[in-house]
PDB file of C-alpha atoms in Angstrom:
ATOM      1  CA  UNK A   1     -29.994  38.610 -85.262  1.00 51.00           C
ATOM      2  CA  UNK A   2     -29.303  38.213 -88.922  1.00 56.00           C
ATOM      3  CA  UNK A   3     -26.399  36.452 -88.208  1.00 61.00           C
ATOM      4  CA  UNK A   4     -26.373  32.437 -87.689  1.00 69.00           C
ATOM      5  CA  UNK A   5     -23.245  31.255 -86.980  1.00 66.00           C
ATOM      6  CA  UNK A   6     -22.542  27.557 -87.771  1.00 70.00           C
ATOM      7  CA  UNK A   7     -19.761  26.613 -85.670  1.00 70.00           C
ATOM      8  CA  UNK A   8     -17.812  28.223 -82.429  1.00 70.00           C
ATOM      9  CA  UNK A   9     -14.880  29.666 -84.561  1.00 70.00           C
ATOM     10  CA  UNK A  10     -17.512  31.762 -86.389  1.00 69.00           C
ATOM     11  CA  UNK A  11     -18.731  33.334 -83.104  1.00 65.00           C
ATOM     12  CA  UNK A  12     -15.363  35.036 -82.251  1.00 67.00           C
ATOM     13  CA  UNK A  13     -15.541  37.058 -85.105  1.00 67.00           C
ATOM     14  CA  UNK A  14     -18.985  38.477 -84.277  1.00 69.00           C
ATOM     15  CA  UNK A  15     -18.077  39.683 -80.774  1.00 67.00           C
ATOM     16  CA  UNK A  16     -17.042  43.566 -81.142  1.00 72.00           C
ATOM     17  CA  UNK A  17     -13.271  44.539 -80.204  1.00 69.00           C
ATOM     18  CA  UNK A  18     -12.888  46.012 -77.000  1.00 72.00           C
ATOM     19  CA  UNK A  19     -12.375  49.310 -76.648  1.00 77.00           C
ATOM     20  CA  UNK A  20      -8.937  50.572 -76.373  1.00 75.00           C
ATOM     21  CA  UNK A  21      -8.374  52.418 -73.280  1.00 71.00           C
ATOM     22  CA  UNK A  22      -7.664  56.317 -73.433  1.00 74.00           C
ATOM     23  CA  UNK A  23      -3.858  57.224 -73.973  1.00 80.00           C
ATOM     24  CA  UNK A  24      -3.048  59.386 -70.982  1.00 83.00           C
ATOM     25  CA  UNK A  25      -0.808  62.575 -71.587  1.00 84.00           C
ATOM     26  CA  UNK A  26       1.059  64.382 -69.270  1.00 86.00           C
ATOM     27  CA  UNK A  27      -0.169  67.249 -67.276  1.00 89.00           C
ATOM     28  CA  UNK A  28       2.183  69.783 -66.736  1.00 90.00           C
ATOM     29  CA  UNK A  29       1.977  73.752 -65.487  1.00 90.00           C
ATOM     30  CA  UNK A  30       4.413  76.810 -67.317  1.00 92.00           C
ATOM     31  CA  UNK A  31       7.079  75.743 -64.685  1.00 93.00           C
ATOM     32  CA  UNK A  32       7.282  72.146 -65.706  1.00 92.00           C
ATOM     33  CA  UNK A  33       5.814  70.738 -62.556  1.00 94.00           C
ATOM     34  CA  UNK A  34       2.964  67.958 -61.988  1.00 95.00           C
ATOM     35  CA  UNK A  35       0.592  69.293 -59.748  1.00 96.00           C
ATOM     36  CA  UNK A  36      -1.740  67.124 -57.971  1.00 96.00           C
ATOM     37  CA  UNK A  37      -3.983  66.728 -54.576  1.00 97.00           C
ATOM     38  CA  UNK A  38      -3.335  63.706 -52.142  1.00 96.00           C
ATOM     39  CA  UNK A  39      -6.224  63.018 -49.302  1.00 96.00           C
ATOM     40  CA  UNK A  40      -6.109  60.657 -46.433  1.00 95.00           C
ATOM     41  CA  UNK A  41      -8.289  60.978 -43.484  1.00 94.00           C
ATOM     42  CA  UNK A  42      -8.862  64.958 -42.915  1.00 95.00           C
ATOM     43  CA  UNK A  43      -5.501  65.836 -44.347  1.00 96.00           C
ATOM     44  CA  UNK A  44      -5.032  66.962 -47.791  1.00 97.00           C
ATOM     45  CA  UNK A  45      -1.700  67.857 -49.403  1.00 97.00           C
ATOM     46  CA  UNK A  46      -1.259  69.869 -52.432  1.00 97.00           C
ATOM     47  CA  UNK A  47       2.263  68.882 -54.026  1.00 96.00           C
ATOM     48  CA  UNK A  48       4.179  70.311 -56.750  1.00 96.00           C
ATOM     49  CA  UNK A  49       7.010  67.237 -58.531  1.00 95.00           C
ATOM     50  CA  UNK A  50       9.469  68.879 -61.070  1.00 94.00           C
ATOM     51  CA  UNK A  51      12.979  66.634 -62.003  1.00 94.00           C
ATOM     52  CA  UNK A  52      15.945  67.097 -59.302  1.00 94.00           C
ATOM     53  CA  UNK A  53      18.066  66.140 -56.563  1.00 94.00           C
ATOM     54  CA  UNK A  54      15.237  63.919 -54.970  1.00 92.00           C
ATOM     55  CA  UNK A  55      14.556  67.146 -51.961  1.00 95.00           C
ATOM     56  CA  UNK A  56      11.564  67.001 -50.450  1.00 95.00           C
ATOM     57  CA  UNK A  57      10.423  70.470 -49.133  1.00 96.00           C
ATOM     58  CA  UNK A  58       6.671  70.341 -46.902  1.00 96.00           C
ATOM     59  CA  UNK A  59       5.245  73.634 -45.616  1.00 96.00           C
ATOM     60  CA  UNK A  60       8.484  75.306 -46.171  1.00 96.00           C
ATOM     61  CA  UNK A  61      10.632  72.990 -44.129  1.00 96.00           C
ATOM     62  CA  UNK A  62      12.793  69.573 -44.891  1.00 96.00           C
ATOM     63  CA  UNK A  63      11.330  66.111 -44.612  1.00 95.00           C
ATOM     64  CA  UNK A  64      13.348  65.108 -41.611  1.00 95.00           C
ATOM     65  CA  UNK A  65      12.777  68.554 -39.402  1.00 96.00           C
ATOM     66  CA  UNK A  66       8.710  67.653 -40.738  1.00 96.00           C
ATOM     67  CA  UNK A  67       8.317  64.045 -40.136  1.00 96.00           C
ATOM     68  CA  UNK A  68      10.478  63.173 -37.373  1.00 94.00           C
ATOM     69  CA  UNK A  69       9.624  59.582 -37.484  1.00 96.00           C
ATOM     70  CA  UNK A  70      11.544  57.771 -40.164  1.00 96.00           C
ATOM     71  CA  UNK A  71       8.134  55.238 -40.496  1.00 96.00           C
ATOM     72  CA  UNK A  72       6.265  58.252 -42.267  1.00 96.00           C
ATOM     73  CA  UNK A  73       9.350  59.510 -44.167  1.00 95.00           C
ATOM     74  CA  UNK A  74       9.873  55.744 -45.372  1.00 96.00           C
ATOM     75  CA  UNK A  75       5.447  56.051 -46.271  1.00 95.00           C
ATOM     76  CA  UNK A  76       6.002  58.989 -48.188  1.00 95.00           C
ATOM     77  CA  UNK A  77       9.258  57.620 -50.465  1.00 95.00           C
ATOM     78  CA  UNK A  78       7.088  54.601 -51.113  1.00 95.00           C
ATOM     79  CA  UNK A  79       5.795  55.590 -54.598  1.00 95.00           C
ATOM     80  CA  UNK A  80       9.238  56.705 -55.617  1.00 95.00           C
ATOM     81  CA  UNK A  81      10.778  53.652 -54.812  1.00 94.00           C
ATOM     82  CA  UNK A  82       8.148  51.848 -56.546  1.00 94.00           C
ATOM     83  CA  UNK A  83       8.481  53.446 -59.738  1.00 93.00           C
ATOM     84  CA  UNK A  84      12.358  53.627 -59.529  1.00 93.00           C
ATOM     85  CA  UNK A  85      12.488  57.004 -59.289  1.00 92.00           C
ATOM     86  CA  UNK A  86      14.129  57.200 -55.774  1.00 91.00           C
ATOM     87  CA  UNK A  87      15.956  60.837 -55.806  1.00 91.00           C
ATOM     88  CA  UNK A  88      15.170  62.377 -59.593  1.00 94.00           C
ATOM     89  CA  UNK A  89      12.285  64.438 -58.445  1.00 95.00           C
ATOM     90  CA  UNK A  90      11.999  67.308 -56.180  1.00 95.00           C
ATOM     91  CA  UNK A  91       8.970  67.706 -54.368  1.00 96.00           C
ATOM     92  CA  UNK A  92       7.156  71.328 -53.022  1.00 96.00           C
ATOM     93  CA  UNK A  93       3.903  70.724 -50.489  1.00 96.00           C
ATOM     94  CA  UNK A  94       1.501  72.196 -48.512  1.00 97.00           C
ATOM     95  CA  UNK A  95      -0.169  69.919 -46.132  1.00 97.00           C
ATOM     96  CA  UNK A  96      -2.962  71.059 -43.943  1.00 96.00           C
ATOM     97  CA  UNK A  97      -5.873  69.089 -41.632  1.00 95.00           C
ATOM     98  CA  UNK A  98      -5.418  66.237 -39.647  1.00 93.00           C
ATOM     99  CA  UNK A  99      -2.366  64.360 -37.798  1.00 95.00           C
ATOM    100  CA  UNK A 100       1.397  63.597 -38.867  1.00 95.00           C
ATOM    101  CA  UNK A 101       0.015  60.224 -40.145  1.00 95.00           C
ATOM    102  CA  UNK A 102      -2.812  61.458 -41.920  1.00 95.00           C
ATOM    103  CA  UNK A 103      -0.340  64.239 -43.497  1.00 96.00           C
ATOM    104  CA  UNK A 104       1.913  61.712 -44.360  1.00 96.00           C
ATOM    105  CA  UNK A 105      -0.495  59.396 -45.922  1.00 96.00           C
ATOM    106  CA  UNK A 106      -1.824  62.459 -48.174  1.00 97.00           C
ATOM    107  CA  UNK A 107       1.101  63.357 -49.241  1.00 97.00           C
ATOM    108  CA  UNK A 108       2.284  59.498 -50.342  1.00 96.00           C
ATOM    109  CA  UNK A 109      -1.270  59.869 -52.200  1.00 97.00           C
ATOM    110  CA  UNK A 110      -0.346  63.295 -53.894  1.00 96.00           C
ATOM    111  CA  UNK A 111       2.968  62.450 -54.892  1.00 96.00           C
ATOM    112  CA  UNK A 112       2.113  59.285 -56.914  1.00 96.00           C
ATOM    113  CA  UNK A 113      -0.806  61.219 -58.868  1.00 95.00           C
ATOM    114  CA  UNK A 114       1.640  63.787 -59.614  1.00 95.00           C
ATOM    115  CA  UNK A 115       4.080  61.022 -60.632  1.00 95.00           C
ATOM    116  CA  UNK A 116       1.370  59.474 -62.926  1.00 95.00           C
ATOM    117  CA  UNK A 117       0.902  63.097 -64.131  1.00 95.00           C
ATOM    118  CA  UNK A 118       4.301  63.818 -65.369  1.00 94.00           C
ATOM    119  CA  UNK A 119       5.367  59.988 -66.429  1.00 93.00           C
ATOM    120  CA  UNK A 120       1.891  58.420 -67.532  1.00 92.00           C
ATOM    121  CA  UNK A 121       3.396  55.462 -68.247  1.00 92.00           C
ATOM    122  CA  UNK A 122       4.264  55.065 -64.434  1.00 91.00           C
ATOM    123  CA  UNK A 123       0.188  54.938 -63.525  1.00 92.00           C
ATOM    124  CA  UNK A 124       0.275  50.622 -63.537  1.00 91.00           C
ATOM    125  CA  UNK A 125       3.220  50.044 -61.379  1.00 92.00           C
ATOM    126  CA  UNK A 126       1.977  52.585 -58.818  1.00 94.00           C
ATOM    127  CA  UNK A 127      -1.815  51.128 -58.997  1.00 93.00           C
ATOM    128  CA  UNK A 128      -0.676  47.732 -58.602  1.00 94.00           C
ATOM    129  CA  UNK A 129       1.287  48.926 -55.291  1.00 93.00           C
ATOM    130  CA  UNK A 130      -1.879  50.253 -54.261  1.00 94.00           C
ATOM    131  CA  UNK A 131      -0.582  54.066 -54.172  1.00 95.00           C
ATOM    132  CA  UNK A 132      -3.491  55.893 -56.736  1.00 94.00           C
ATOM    133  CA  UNK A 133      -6.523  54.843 -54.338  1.00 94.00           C
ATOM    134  CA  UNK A 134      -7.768  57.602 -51.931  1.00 94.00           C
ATOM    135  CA  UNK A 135      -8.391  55.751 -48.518  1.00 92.00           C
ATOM    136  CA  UNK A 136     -11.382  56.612 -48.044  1.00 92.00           C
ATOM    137  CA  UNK A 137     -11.810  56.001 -43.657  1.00 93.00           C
ATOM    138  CA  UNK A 138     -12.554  58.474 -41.965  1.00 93.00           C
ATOM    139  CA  UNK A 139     -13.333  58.821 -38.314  1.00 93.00           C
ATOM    140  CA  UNK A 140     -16.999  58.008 -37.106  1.00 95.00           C
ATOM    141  CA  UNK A 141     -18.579  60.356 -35.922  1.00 96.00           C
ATOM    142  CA  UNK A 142     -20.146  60.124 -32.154  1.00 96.00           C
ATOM    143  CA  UNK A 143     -23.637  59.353 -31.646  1.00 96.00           C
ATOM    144  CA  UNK A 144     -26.097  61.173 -28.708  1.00 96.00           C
ATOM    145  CA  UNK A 145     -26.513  58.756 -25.469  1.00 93.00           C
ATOM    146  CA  UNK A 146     -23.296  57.342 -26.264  1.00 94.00           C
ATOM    147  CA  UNK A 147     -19.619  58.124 -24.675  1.00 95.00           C
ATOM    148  CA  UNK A 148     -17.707  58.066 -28.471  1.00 95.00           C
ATOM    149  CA  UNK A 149     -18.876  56.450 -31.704  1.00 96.00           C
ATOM    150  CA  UNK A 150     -19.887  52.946 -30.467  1.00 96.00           C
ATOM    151  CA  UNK A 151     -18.732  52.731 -26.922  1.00 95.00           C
ATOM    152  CA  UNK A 152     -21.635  53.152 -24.488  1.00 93.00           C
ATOM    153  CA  UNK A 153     -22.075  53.956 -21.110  1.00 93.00           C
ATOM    154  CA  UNK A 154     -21.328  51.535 -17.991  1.00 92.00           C
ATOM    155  CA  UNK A 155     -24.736  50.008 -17.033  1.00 91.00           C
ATOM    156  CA  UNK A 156     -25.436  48.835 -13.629  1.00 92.00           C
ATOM    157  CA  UNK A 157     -28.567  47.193 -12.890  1.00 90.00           C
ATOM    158  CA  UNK A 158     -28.434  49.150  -9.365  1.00 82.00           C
TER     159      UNK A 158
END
């Protein structure tokens, strides 16, 4: 170092500025939709956001006929309501592999990436809620010699 700095207000102006982070743009197709793919367990849901009414369409049919239970409807209007967007977007899904909960949970995943997609600005409020990270368990899978993943069989001495 060439440098010597004689006193601690002289070593602030040595340290390099941080770098800014990237400016995120928004992604949209010819139709003026955000496209993006949501994951949870072994469900994955490809979902299609474009300003509306606030209709929700998955696999050709209406949230409520979809999701009967009103838990996984409330899951899935999570990100909206956390970005104040609660009915201004229309949403257009497929959503294939797994259960109802999975499903919903991929699709709560794919609609706030395509909400960060077509408002950028939204991205901190929805990764401070916890919605842009891809929850990653999965079941385990079940080992020889054993009845499921962990759970062995009875043992009896005689």
């Amino acid at each position: 170092m060439a440098d010597t700095v004689q006193s601690l207000e002289g070593l602030s102006a040595l340290k390099p500025a941080a770098p800014e982070a990237p400016k995120r743009v928004q992604k949209l197709d010819k139709q003026g939709r955000a496209y993006a793919t949501g994951k949870r367990k072994n469900a994955v849901a490809r979902v299609w956001l474009k300003p509306g009414s606030g209709k929700i369409v998955i696999n050709e049919r209406a949230i409520e006929v979809y999701f009967a239970r009103p838990v996984l409807r409330m899951l899935i209007q999570q990100p909206f309501v956390a970005a104040n967007r609660a009915g201004q977007f229309d949403v257009n899904c497929t959503v294939s592999g797994g259960g109802l909960s999975g499903q919903a949970g991929a699709l709560r995943h794919g609609i706030s990436r395509a909400l960060t997609y077509y408002e950028p600005d939204l991205r901190g409020a929805l990764k401070k809620g916890g919605f842009m990270t891809r929850d990653s368990r999965v079941v385990e899978r079940k080992k020889y010699g054993r009845k499921k993943a962990r759970r062995s069989f009875q043992f009896s001495k005689r």
